[in-house]
Amino acid sequence: MGNNSINKQNTENQQKQPDIQLPVSKINYCQFDEVQQIQVCQALSFNKQGTLLATTIKSDIKIWIVDQGKLIDQNIILKGHTQLIRCLVFSRKLNWLISGADDQEIRCWKENELGYGIKSWKSSNPFKIHKNYRQLNFKLK
């Protein structure tokens, strides 16, 4: 009899909750290029300007340049994680990239200008504090 009163109470609580309607915004997209990759890509992210694309290949990150709708392979591979990368997000202000992986590390990658149009990427020391890497949000001040 005790279980019935608990179930009845749960049902009443569920009925009291209002339906929340969230606004839905339409997203327009189109495929602009196609690149064949044998390995599965777990995550990808475009920078704010849409000029860079970061994709994953197991525990590595590949950086592409996007130019007039074409993906240009710059042979830039970022290494640092030891296990599968699950999440990538670019900063909205700078060409910084944040990655989270199964190794429970979060890494911050910063694009550096070396001069003469040559760029490199450098990783921060890993932050070993996260347990849930499915969604990364950050804000630069």
Short mmCIF file of N, CA and C in Angstrom, two decimals:
data_model
loop_
_atom_site.label_atom_id
_atom_site.label_comp_id
_atom_site.label_asym_id
_atom_site.label_seq_id
_atom_site.Cartn_x
_atom_site.Cartn_y
_atom_site.Cartn_z
N MET A 1 0.82 -1.19 0.00
CA MET A 1 0.00 0.00 0.00
C MET A 1 0.86 1.25 0.00
N GLY A 2 2.05 1.17 0.64
CA GLY A 2 2.95 2.31 0.67
C GLY A 2 3.43 2.68 -0.72
N ASN A 3 3.71 1.69 -1.57
CA ASN A 3 4.16 1.96 -2.94
C ASN A 3 3.10 2.66 -3.75
N ASN A 4 1.83 2.30 -3.54
CA ASN A 4 0.75 2.94 -4.29
C ASN A 4 0.66 4.43 -3.98
N SER A 5 0.84 4.80 -2.69
CA SER A 5 0.76 6.23 -2.35
C SER A 5 1.94 6.99 -2.93
N ILE A 6 3.12 6.36 -2.99
CA ILE A 6 4.29 7.01 -3.60
C ILE A 6 4.05 7.19 -5.09
N ASN A 7 3.55 6.16 -5.76
CA ASN A 7 3.27 6.26 -7.20
C ASN A 7 2.22 7.32 -7.47
N LYS A 8 1.19 7.40 -6.63
CA LYS A 8 0.13 8.39 -6.81
C LYS A 8 0.70 9.80 -6.63
N GLN A 9 1.61 9.96 -5.63
CA GLN A 9 2.22 11.26 -5.39
C GLN A 9 3.09 11.67 -6.57
N ASN A 10 3.89 10.74 -7.11
CA ASN A 10 4.73 11.02 -8.27
C ASN A 10 3.88 11.42 -9.47
N THR A 11 2.76 10.72 -9.68
CA THR A 11 1.87 11.04 -10.80
C THR A 11 1.29 12.43 -10.64
N GLU A 12 0.89 12.80 -9.42
CA GLU A 12 0.34 14.13 -9.18
C GLU A 12 1.38 15.21 -9.43
N ASN A 13 2.64 14.97 -8.99
CA ASN A 13 3.71 15.94 -9.22
C ASN A 13 3.99 16.11 -10.71
N GLN A 14 3.95 15.01 -11.46
CA GLN A 14 4.19 15.09 -12.89
C GLN A 14 3.08 15.86 -13.59
N GLN A 15 1.85 15.72 -13.13
CA GLN A 15 0.72 16.40 -13.76
C GLN A 15 0.75 17.89 -13.47
N LYS A 16 1.34 18.32 -12.36
CA LYS A 16 1.38 19.73 -11.99
C LYS A 16 2.41 20.51 -12.78
N GLN A 17 3.39 19.83 -13.37
CA GLN A 17 4.44 20.52 -14.10
C GLN A 17 3.90 21.07 -15.41
N PRO A 18 4.11 22.37 -15.67
CA PRO A 18 3.60 22.95 -16.92
C PRO A 18 4.45 22.51 -18.11
N ASP A 19 3.82 22.47 -19.27
CA ASP A 19 4.55 22.21 -20.50
C ASP A 19 5.33 23.46 -20.86
N ILE A 20 6.60 23.29 -21.13
CA ILE A 20 7.44 24.42 -21.50
C ILE A 20 7.67 24.37 -23.00
N GLN A 21 7.30 25.43 -23.67
CA GLN A 21 7.49 25.54 -25.12
C GLN A 21 8.69 26.44 -25.38
N LEU A 22 9.72 25.89 -25.98
CA LEU A 22 10.90 26.67 -26.32
C LEU A 22 10.80 27.14 -27.76
N PRO A 23 11.24 28.37 -28.02
CA PRO A 23 11.20 28.84 -29.41
C PRO A 23 12.18 28.03 -30.27
N VAL A 24 11.76 27.72 -31.45
CA VAL A 24 12.58 26.96 -32.38
C VAL A 24 13.03 27.90 -33.49
N SER A 25 14.33 27.96 -33.68
CA SER A 25 14.83 28.80 -34.77
C SER A 25 15.28 27.90 -35.92
N LYS A 26 15.03 28.35 -37.10
CA LYS A 26 15.37 27.58 -38.30
C LYS A 26 16.86 27.76 -38.60
N ILE A 27 17.51 26.66 -38.89
CA ILE A 27 18.93 26.68 -39.25
C ILE A 27 19.05 26.32 -40.72
N ASN A 28 19.64 27.21 -41.48
CA ASN A 28 19.89 26.94 -42.89
C ASN A 28 21.32 26.44 -43.04
N TYR A 29 21.49 25.37 -43.77
CA TYR A 29 22.82 24.84 -43.99
C TYR A 29 22.89 24.21 -45.37
N CYS A 30 24.10 24.05 -45.86
CA CYS A 30 24.30 23.34 -47.12
C CYS A 30 25.68 22.69 -47.08
N GLN A 31 25.82 21.61 -47.80
CA GLN A 31 27.11 20.94 -47.90
C GLN A 31 27.95 21.69 -48.91
N PHE A 32 29.16 22.10 -48.50
CA PHE A 32 29.98 22.88 -49.41
C PHE A 32 31.17 22.10 -49.94
N ASP A 33 31.54 21.03 -49.29
CA ASP A 33 32.66 20.23 -49.77
C ASP A 33 32.58 18.86 -49.10
N GLU A 34 33.29 17.92 -49.64
CA GLU A 34 33.29 16.58 -49.09
C GLU A 34 34.71 16.05 -49.12
N VAL A 35 35.15 15.52 -47.99
CA VAL A 35 36.48 14.94 -47.89
C VAL A 35 36.33 13.54 -47.34
N GLN A 36 36.98 12.59 -47.98
CA GLN A 36 36.87 11.21 -47.53
C GLN A 36 37.87 10.95 -46.42
N GLN A 37 37.39 10.36 -45.33
CA GLN A 37 38.23 10.01 -44.20
C GLN A 37 37.83 8.62 -43.74
N ILE A 38 38.79 7.75 -43.59
CA ILE A 38 38.50 6.37 -43.20
C ILE A 38 38.07 6.28 -41.74
N GLN A 39 38.75 7.01 -40.85
CA GLN A 39 38.45 6.97 -39.43
C GLN A 39 37.19 7.78 -39.13
N VAL A 40 36.50 7.39 -38.07
CA VAL A 40 35.29 8.09 -37.64
C VAL A 40 35.68 9.43 -37.03
N CYS A 41 34.94 10.46 -37.36
CA CYS A 41 35.11 11.79 -36.77
C CYS A 41 34.07 11.93 -35.66
N GLN A 42 34.52 12.00 -34.41
CA GLN A 42 33.61 12.09 -33.26
C GLN A 42 33.10 13.51 -33.03
N ALA A 43 33.89 14.52 -33.43
CA ALA A 43 33.50 15.91 -33.17
C ALA A 43 34.12 16.83 -34.21
N LEU A 44 33.45 17.95 -34.44
CA LEU A 44 34.01 18.98 -35.32
C LEU A 44 33.53 20.34 -34.85
N SER A 45 34.30 21.37 -35.23
CA SER A 45 33.94 22.73 -34.83
C SER A 45 34.51 23.72 -35.83
N PHE A 46 33.70 24.72 -36.20
CA PHE A 46 34.15 25.82 -37.04
C PHE A 46 34.51 27.00 -36.15
N ASN A 47 35.52 27.79 -36.56
CA ASN A 47 35.78 29.02 -35.83
C ASN A 47 34.71 30.05 -36.19
N LYS A 48 34.67 31.17 -35.47
CA LYS A 48 33.62 32.17 -35.63
C LYS A 48 33.56 32.71 -37.06
N GLN A 49 34.71 32.91 -37.68
CA GLN A 49 34.76 33.46 -39.03
C GLN A 49 34.43 32.43 -40.10
N GLY A 50 34.38 31.16 -39.73
CA GLY A 50 34.11 30.11 -40.70
C GLY A 50 35.30 29.83 -41.60
N THR A 51 36.50 30.23 -41.18
CA THR A 51 37.70 30.04 -42.00
C THR A 51 38.52 28.83 -41.57
N LEU A 52 38.23 28.29 -40.39
CA LEU A 52 38.93 27.11 -39.89
C LEU A 52 37.92 26.05 -39.47
N LEU A 53 38.27 24.81 -39.70
CA LEU A 53 37.47 23.67 -39.26
C LEU A 53 38.40 22.72 -38.52
N ALA A 54 38.01 22.34 -37.32
CA ALA A 54 38.75 21.34 -36.55
C ALA A 54 37.93 20.05 -36.55
N THR A 55 38.57 18.94 -36.86
CA THR A 55 37.91 17.63 -36.85
C THR A 55 38.76 16.67 -36.01
N THR A 56 38.15 15.59 -35.57
CA THR A 56 38.89 14.62 -34.77
C THR A 56 39.19 13.37 -35.57
N ILE A 57 40.33 12.79 -35.26
CA ILE A 57 40.74 11.47 -35.75
C ILE A 57 41.28 10.74 -34.53
N LYS A 58 40.43 9.96 -33.89
CA LYS A 58 40.77 9.24 -32.65
C LYS A 58 41.21 10.23 -31.58
N SER A 59 42.50 10.21 -31.19
CA SER A 59 42.98 11.10 -30.13
C SER A 59 43.67 12.35 -30.68
N ASP A 60 43.57 12.57 -31.97
CA ASP A 60 44.21 13.73 -32.62
C ASP A 60 43.16 14.70 -33.17
N ILE A 61 43.60 15.93 -33.41
CA ILE A 61 42.75 16.96 -34.00
C ILE A 61 43.39 17.40 -35.30
N LYS A 62 42.60 17.48 -36.35
CA LYS A 62 43.09 17.95 -37.65
C LYS A 62 42.48 19.32 -37.92
N ILE A 63 43.32 20.27 -38.33
CA ILE A 63 42.89 21.63 -38.64
C ILE A 63 42.84 21.80 -40.15
N TRP A 64 41.70 22.27 -40.64
CA TRP A 64 41.49 22.54 -42.06
C TRP A 64 41.28 24.04 -42.25
N ILE A 65 41.68 24.55 -43.38
CA ILE A 65 41.33 25.92 -43.78
C ILE A 65 40.13 25.82 -44.70
N VAL A 66 39.16 26.69 -44.49
CA VAL A 66 37.98 26.75 -45.35
C VAL A 66 38.12 27.99 -46.21
N ASP A 67 38.21 27.78 -47.52
CA ASP A 67 38.40 28.90 -48.45
C ASP A 67 37.40 28.78 -49.59
N GLN A 68 36.49 29.71 -49.67
CA GLN A 68 35.46 29.77 -50.71
C GLN A 68 34.74 28.43 -50.86
N GLY A 69 34.38 27.86 -49.71
CA GLY A 69 33.60 26.63 -49.71
C GLY A 69 34.41 25.36 -49.91
N LYS A 70 35.70 25.46 -49.98
CA LYS A 70 36.56 24.28 -50.16
C LYS A 70 37.39 24.04 -48.91
N LEU A 71 37.56 22.78 -48.55
CA LEU A 71 38.41 22.42 -47.42
C LEU A 71 39.84 22.22 -47.92
N ILE A 72 40.77 22.93 -47.31
CA ILE A 72 42.17 22.83 -47.70
C ILE A 72 42.94 22.17 -46.57
N ASP A 73 43.55 21.04 -46.86
CA ASP A 73 44.31 20.29 -45.87
C ASP A 73 45.67 20.96 -45.68
N GLN A 74 45.93 21.45 -44.48
CA GLN A 74 47.21 22.09 -44.18
C GLN A 74 48.19 21.13 -43.50
N ASN A 75 47.80 19.85 -43.41
CA ASN A 75 48.62 18.84 -42.73
C ASN A 75 48.96 19.27 -41.31
N ILE A 76 48.01 19.90 -40.63
CA ILE A 76 48.18 20.29 -39.23
C ILE A 76 47.44 19.27 -38.37
N ILE A 77 48.19 18.52 -37.59
CA ILE A 77 47.63 17.53 -36.67
C ILE A 77 48.05 17.92 -35.26
N LEU A 78 47.07 18.10 -34.39
CA LEU A 78 47.35 18.45 -33.00
C LEU A 78 47.32 17.18 -32.16
N LYS A 79 48.42 16.92 -31.47
CA LYS A 79 48.55 15.72 -30.64
C LYS A 79 48.70 16.13 -29.18
N GLY A 80 48.09 15.37 -28.30
CA GLY A 80 48.19 15.66 -26.88
C GLY A 80 47.30 14.74 -26.06
N HIS A 81 46.12 14.46 -26.56
CA HIS A 81 45.23 13.53 -25.87
C HIS A 81 45.74 12.10 -26.07
N THR A 82 45.42 11.24 -25.12
CA THR A 82 45.84 9.84 -25.21
C THR A 82 44.68 8.91 -25.54
N GLN A 83 43.45 9.45 -25.49
CA GLN A 83 42.28 8.64 -25.80
C GLN A 83 41.35 9.43 -26.72
N LEU A 84 40.28 8.79 -27.13
CA LEU A 84 39.33 9.33 -28.10
C LEU A 84 38.81 10.71 -27.70
N ILE A 85 38.91 11.68 -28.62
CA ILE A 85 38.38 13.02 -28.40
C ILE A 85 36.90 13.00 -28.73
N ARG A 86 36.08 13.53 -27.81
CA ARG A 86 34.64 13.51 -27.97
C ARG A 86 34.03 14.88 -28.20
N CYS A 87 34.76 15.95 -27.85
CA CYS A 87 34.15 17.28 -27.91
C CYS A 87 35.19 18.31 -28.34
N LEU A 88 34.79 19.20 -29.25
CA LEU A 88 35.61 20.32 -29.70
C LEU A 88 34.75 21.57 -29.71
N VAL A 89 35.32 22.69 -29.30
CA VAL A 89 34.61 23.97 -29.41
C VAL A 89 35.64 25.08 -29.59
N PHE A 90 35.38 25.94 -30.60
CA PHE A 90 36.22 27.12 -30.82
C PHE A 90 35.72 28.25 -29.94
N SER A 91 36.63 29.11 -29.52
CA SER A 91 36.28 30.34 -28.82
C SER A 91 35.52 31.24 -29.80
N ARG A 92 34.64 32.07 -29.28
CA ARG A 92 33.91 33.01 -30.13
C ARG A 92 34.70 34.28 -30.39
N LYS A 93 35.83 34.45 -29.68
CA LYS A 93 36.61 35.68 -29.83
C LYS A 93 37.95 35.46 -30.51
N LEU A 94 38.65 34.38 -30.18
CA LEU A 94 39.99 34.13 -30.70
C LEU A 94 40.04 32.75 -31.32
N ASN A 95 41.09 32.48 -32.08
CA ASN A 95 41.28 31.14 -32.62
C ASN A 95 41.90 30.25 -31.56
N TRP A 96 41.12 30.01 -30.51
CA TRP A 96 41.45 29.06 -29.47
C TRP A 96 40.47 27.91 -29.59
N LEU A 97 40.95 26.72 -29.35
CA LEU A 97 40.13 25.53 -29.47
C LEU A 97 40.20 24.78 -28.14
N ILE A 98 39.07 24.31 -27.67
CA ILE A 98 39.00 23.52 -26.44
C ILE A 98 38.61 22.09 -26.83
N SER A 99 39.30 21.10 -26.29
CA SER A 99 38.99 19.70 -26.59
C SER A 99 38.82 18.92 -25.30
N GLY A 100 37.91 17.96 -25.33
CA GLY A 100 37.67 17.05 -24.21
C GLY A 100 37.69 15.62 -24.72
N ALA A 101 38.30 14.73 -23.96
CA ALA A 101 38.49 13.36 -24.44
C ALA A 101 38.21 12.33 -23.35
N ASP A 102 38.22 11.06 -23.77
CA ASP A 102 38.01 9.94 -22.84
C ASP A 102 39.13 9.83 -21.81
N ASP A 103 40.27 10.50 -22.02
CA ASP A 103 41.34 10.49 -21.02
C ASP A 103 41.02 11.43 -19.86
N GLN A 104 39.81 11.99 -19.86
CA GLN A 104 39.30 12.91 -18.84
C GLN A 104 40.13 14.18 -18.76
N GLU A 105 40.70 14.57 -19.88
CA GLU A 105 41.47 15.81 -19.96
C GLU A 105 40.74 16.82 -20.82
N ILE A 106 40.88 18.07 -20.42
CA ILE A 106 40.45 19.19 -21.26
C ILE A 106 41.72 19.93 -21.64
N ARG A 107 41.87 20.21 -22.92
CA ARG A 107 43.04 20.95 -23.40
C ARG A 107 42.59 22.20 -24.12
N CYS A 108 43.35 23.26 -23.94
CA CYS A 108 43.13 24.52 -24.66
C CYS A 108 44.24 24.63 -25.70
N TRP A 109 43.86 24.84 -26.94
CA TRP A 109 44.81 24.95 -28.04
C TRP A 109 44.78 26.38 -28.55
N LYS A 110 45.94 26.99 -28.68
CA LYS A 110 46.03 28.39 -29.11
C LYS A 110 46.79 28.46 -30.43
N GLU A 111 46.21 29.19 -31.38
CA GLU A 111 46.89 29.41 -32.66
C GLU A 111 47.90 30.54 -32.49
N ASN A 112 49.14 30.29 -32.93
CA ASN A 112 50.21 31.29 -32.84
C ASN A 112 50.69 31.68 -34.23
N GLU A 113 50.93 32.95 -34.43
CA GLU A 113 51.47 33.47 -35.68
C GLU A 113 52.99 33.47 -35.56
N LEU A 114 53.68 32.71 -36.41
CA LEU A 114 55.13 32.64 -36.37
C LEU A 114 55.79 33.65 -37.30
N GLY A 115 55.00 34.26 -38.17
CA GLY A 115 55.54 35.21 -39.15
C GLY A 115 55.51 34.63 -40.54
N TYR A 116 55.50 35.50 -41.53
CA TYR A 116 55.47 35.11 -42.94
C TYR A 116 54.28 34.20 -43.26
N GLY A 117 53.17 34.40 -42.55
CA GLY A 117 51.97 33.61 -42.79
C GLY A 117 52.00 32.21 -42.22
N ILE A 118 53.06 31.88 -41.49
CA ILE A 118 53.19 30.54 -40.91
C ILE A 118 52.56 30.56 -39.52
N LYS A 119 51.71 29.56 -39.27
CA LYS A 119 51.01 29.47 -37.99
C LYS A 119 51.26 28.11 -37.36
N SER A 120 51.22 28.09 -36.05
CA SER A 120 51.34 26.83 -35.33
C SER A 120 50.30 26.82 -34.21
N TRP A 121 50.10 25.67 -33.62
CA TRP A 121 49.14 25.51 -32.52
C TRP A 121 49.87 24.94 -31.32
N LYS A 122 49.55 25.46 -30.16
CA LYS A 122 50.19 25.00 -28.93
C LYS A 122 49.11 24.64 -27.91
N SER A 123 49.33 23.52 -27.23
CA SER A 123 48.37 23.06 -26.21
C SER A 123 48.76 23.58 -24.84
N SER A 124 47.75 23.85 -24.04
CA SER A 124 47.97 24.15 -22.63
C SER A 124 48.32 22.85 -21.91
N ASN A 125 48.72 22.97 -20.67
CA ASN A 125 48.80 21.77 -19.84
C ASN A 125 47.39 21.23 -19.69
N PRO A 126 47.23 19.93 -19.64
CA PRO A 126 45.87 19.38 -19.56
C PRO A 126 45.21 19.67 -18.21
N PHE A 127 43.92 19.93 -18.28
CA PHE A 127 43.10 20.05 -17.08
C PHE A 127 42.46 18.68 -16.87
N LYS A 128 42.77 18.04 -15.78
CA LYS A 128 42.25 16.68 -15.52
C LYS A 128 41.14 16.75 -14.49
N ILE A 129 40.14 17.55 -14.76
CA ILE A 129 39.11 17.76 -13.76
C ILE A 129 37.72 17.35 -14.21
N HIS A 130 37.56 17.03 -15.47
CA HIS A 130 36.19 16.81 -15.94
C HIS A 130 35.83 15.33 -15.92
N LYS A 131 34.57 15.08 -15.75
CA LYS A 131 34.03 13.73 -15.82
C LYS A 131 33.06 13.61 -16.99
N ASN A 132 32.44 14.72 -17.36
CA ASN A 132 31.45 14.71 -18.44
C ASN A 132 31.93 15.65 -19.54
N TYR A 133 32.44 15.09 -20.61
CA TYR A 133 33.02 15.85 -21.70
C TYR A 133 32.03 16.04 -22.84
N ARG A 134 30.80 15.64 -22.68
CA ARG A 134 29.83 15.69 -23.78
C ARG A 134 29.54 17.11 -24.23
N GLN A 135 29.64 18.06 -23.32
CA GLN A 135 29.36 19.44 -23.68
C GLN A 135 30.35 20.34 -22.97
N LEU A 136 31.07 21.16 -23.72
CA LEU A 136 32.01 22.11 -23.14
C LEU A 136 31.55 23.51 -23.47
N ASN A 137 31.44 24.34 -22.48
CA ASN A 137 31.11 25.75 -22.66
C ASN A 137 32.15 26.56 -21.92
N PHE A 138 32.59 27.64 -22.51
CA PHE A 138 33.53 28.49 -21.81
C PHE A 138 33.31 29.93 -22.26
N LYS A 139 33.79 30.86 -21.44
CA LYS A 139 33.62 32.27 -21.74
C LYS A 139 34.93 32.98 -21.47
N LEU A 140 35.42 33.72 -22.46
CA LEU A 140 36.63 34.51 -22.28
C LEU A 140 36.24 35.90 -21.83
N LYS A 141 36.93 36.41 -20.85
CA LYS A 141 36.64 37.76 -20.35
C LYS A 141 37.38 38.80 -21.14
#
